[in-house]
Tab-separated table of C-alpha atoms in Angstrom:
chain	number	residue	atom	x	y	z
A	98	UNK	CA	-93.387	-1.461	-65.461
A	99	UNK	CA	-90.190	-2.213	-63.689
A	100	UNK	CA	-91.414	-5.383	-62.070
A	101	UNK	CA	-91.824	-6.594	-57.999
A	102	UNK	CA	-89.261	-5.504	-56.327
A	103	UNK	CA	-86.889	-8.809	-54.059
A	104	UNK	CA	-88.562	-10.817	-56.352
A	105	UNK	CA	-86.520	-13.926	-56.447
A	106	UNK	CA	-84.914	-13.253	-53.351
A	107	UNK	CA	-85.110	-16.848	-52.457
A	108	UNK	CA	-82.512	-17.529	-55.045
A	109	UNK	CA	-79.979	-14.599	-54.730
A	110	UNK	CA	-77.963	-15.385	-52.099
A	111	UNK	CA	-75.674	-18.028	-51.278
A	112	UNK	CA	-73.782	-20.458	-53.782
A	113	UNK	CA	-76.919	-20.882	-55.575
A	114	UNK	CA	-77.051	-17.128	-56.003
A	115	UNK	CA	-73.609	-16.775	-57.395
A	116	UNK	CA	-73.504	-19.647	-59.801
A	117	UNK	CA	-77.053	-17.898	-60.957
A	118	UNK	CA	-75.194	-14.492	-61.405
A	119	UNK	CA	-72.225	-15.991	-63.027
A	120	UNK	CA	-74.263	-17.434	-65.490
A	121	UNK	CA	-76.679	-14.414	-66.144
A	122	UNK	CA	-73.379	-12.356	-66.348
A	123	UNK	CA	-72.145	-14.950	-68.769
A	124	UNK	CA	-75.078	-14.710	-71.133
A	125	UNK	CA	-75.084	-11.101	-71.156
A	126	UNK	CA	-71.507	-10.711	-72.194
A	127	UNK	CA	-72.433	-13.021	-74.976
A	128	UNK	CA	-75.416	-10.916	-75.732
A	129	UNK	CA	-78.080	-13.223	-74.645
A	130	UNK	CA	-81.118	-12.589	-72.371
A	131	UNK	CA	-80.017	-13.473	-68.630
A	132	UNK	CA	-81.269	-16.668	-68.119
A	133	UNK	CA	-81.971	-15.771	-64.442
A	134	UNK	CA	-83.758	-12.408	-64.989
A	135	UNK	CA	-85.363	-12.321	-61.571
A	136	UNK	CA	-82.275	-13.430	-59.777
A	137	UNK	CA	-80.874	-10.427	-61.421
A	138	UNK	CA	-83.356	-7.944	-60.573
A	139	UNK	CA	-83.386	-9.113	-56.743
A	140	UNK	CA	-79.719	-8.912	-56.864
A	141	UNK	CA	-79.469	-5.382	-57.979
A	142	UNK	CA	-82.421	-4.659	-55.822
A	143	UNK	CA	-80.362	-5.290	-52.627
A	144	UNK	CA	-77.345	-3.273	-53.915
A	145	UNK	CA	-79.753	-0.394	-54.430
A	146	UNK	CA	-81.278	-0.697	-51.140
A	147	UNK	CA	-78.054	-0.781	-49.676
A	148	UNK	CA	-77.055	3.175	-51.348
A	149	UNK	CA	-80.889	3.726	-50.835
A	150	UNK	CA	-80.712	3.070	-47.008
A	151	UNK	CA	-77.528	5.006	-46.548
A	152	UNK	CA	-78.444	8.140	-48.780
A	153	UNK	CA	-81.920	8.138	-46.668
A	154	UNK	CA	-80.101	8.053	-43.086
A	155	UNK	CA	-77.454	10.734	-44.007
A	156	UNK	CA	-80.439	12.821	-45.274
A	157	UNK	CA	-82.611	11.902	-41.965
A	158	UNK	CA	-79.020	13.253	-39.974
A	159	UNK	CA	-78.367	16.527	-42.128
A	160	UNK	CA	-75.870	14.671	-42.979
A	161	UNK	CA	-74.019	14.073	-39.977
A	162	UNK	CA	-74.897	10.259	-39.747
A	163	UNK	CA	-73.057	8.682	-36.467
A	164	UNK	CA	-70.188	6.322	-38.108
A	165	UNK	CA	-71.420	3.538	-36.206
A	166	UNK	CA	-75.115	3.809	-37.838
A	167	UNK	CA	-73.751	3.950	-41.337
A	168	UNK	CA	-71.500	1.058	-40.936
A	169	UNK	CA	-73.896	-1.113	-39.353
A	170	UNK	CA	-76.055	-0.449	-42.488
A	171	UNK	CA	-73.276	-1.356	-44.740
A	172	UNK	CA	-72.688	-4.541	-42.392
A	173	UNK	CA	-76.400	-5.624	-41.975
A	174	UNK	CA	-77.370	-4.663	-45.923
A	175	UNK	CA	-77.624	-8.234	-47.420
A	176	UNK	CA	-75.191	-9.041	-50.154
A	177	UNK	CA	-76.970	-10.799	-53.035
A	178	UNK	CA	-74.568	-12.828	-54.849
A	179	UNK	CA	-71.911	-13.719	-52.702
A	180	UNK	CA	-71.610	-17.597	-51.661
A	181	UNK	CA	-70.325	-15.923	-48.144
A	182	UNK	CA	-74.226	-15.474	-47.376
A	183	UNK	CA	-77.263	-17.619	-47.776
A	184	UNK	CA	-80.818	-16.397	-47.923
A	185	UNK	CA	-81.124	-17.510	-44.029
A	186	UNK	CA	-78.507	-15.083	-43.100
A	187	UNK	CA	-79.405	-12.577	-45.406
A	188	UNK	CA	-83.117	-12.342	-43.808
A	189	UNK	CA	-81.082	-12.440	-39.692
A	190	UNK	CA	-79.696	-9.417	-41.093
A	191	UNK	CA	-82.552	-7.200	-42.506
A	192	UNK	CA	-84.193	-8.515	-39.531
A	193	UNK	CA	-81.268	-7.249	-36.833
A	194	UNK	CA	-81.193	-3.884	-39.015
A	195	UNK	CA	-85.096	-3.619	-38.880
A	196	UNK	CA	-84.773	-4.038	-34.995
A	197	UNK	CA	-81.723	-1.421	-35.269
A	198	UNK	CA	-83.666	1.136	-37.180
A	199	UNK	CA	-86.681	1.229	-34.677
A	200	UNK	CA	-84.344	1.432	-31.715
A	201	UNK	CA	-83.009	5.141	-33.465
A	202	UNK	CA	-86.427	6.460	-33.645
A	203	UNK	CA	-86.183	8.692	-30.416
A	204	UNK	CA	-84.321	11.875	-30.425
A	205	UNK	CA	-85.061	14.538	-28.399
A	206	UNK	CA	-86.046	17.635	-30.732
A	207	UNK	CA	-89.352	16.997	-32.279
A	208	UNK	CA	-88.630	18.400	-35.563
A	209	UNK	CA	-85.834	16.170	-36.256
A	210	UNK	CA	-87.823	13.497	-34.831
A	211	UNK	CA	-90.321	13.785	-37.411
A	212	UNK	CA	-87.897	14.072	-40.012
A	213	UNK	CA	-86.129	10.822	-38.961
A	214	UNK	CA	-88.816	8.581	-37.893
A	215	UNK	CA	-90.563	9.079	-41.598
A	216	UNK	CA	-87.115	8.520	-43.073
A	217	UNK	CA	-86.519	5.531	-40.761
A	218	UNK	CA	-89.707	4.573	-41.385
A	219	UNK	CA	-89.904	4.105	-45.039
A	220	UNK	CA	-86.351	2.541	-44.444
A	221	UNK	CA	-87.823	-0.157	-42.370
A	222	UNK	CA	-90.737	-0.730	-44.792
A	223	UNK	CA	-87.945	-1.094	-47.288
A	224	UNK	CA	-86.398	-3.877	-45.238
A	225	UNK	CA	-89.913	-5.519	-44.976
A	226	UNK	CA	-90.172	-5.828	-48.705
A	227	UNK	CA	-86.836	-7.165	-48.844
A	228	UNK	CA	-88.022	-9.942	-46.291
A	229	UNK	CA	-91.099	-10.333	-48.299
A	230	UNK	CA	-88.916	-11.170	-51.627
A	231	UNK	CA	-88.198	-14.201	-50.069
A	232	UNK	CA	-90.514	-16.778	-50.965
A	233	UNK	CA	-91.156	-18.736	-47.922
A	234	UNK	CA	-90.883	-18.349	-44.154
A	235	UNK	CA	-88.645	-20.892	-43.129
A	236	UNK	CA	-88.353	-23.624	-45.688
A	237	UNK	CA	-88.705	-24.624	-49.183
A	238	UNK	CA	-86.713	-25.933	-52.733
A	239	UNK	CA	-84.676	-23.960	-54.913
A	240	UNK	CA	-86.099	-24.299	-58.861
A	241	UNK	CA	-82.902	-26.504	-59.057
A	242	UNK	CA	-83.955	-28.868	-56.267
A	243	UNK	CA	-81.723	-27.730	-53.276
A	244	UNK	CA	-83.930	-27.690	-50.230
A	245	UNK	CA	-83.307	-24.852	-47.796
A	246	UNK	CA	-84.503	-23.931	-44.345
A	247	UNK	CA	-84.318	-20.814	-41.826
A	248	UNK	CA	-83.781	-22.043	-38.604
């Protein structure tokens, strides 16, 4: 199987999340197993989500996507890895593009309606199990010790 998908979530983001992929890409290049598989696996899961999310909109649009939709995507897509974003602000933003996705779910021709609101559907459940991948609600500790909360 391919595994749970966000799983590790908790430990992607932030400084923690860097060092983490720093040293999985470090053992790799030396051809060892990644010593932070799961870090690795939530990482790329967010950078596929990201092309996942956009491919599914443009679809959802014929591919006539409104500039502002696809760069709020972009913007509001987490980026696992970078010590610019911590798993607090990673989870504002899937929630803000969770909120923005349900507030597109009303145009006027019921055909493309349908179309979009699965698309933007399974989009949003998408988000959710990004959300999920993150361990606890609003507080915990790192495997290393570093306690966190989402305030």
């Amino acid at each position: 199987t391919f595994g749970d998908r966000f799983e590790g979530a908790d430990s992607s983001f932030g400084v923690e999340g860097a060092l983490r992929r720093g040293i999985n890409f470090a053992a790799d290049t030396l051809g060892r197993d990644q010593v932070y598989p799961d870090v690795a696996s939530a990482q790329s899961d967010f950078a596929v989500m990201r092309e996942d999310l956009t491919n599914k909109i443009a679809s959802a649009y014929d591919g006539r996507v409104p500039a502002f939709l696809l760069e709020g995507i972009q913007k509001l897509t987490p980026q696992a890895g970078s010590v610019f974003e911590g798993p607090g602000q990673a989870q504002s933003k899937l929630r803000a593009l969770g909120r923005s996705l349900q507030r597109r779910l009303s145009p006027a021709d019921s055909e493309a309606l349908a179309k979009r609101q699965q698309v933007l559907e399974t989009s949003i459940d998408q988000i959710a199990d990004a959300l999920d991948g993150f361990k606890s609600g609003g507080s915990g500790q790192t495997k290393s010790g570093i306690k966190w909360s989402v305030e």
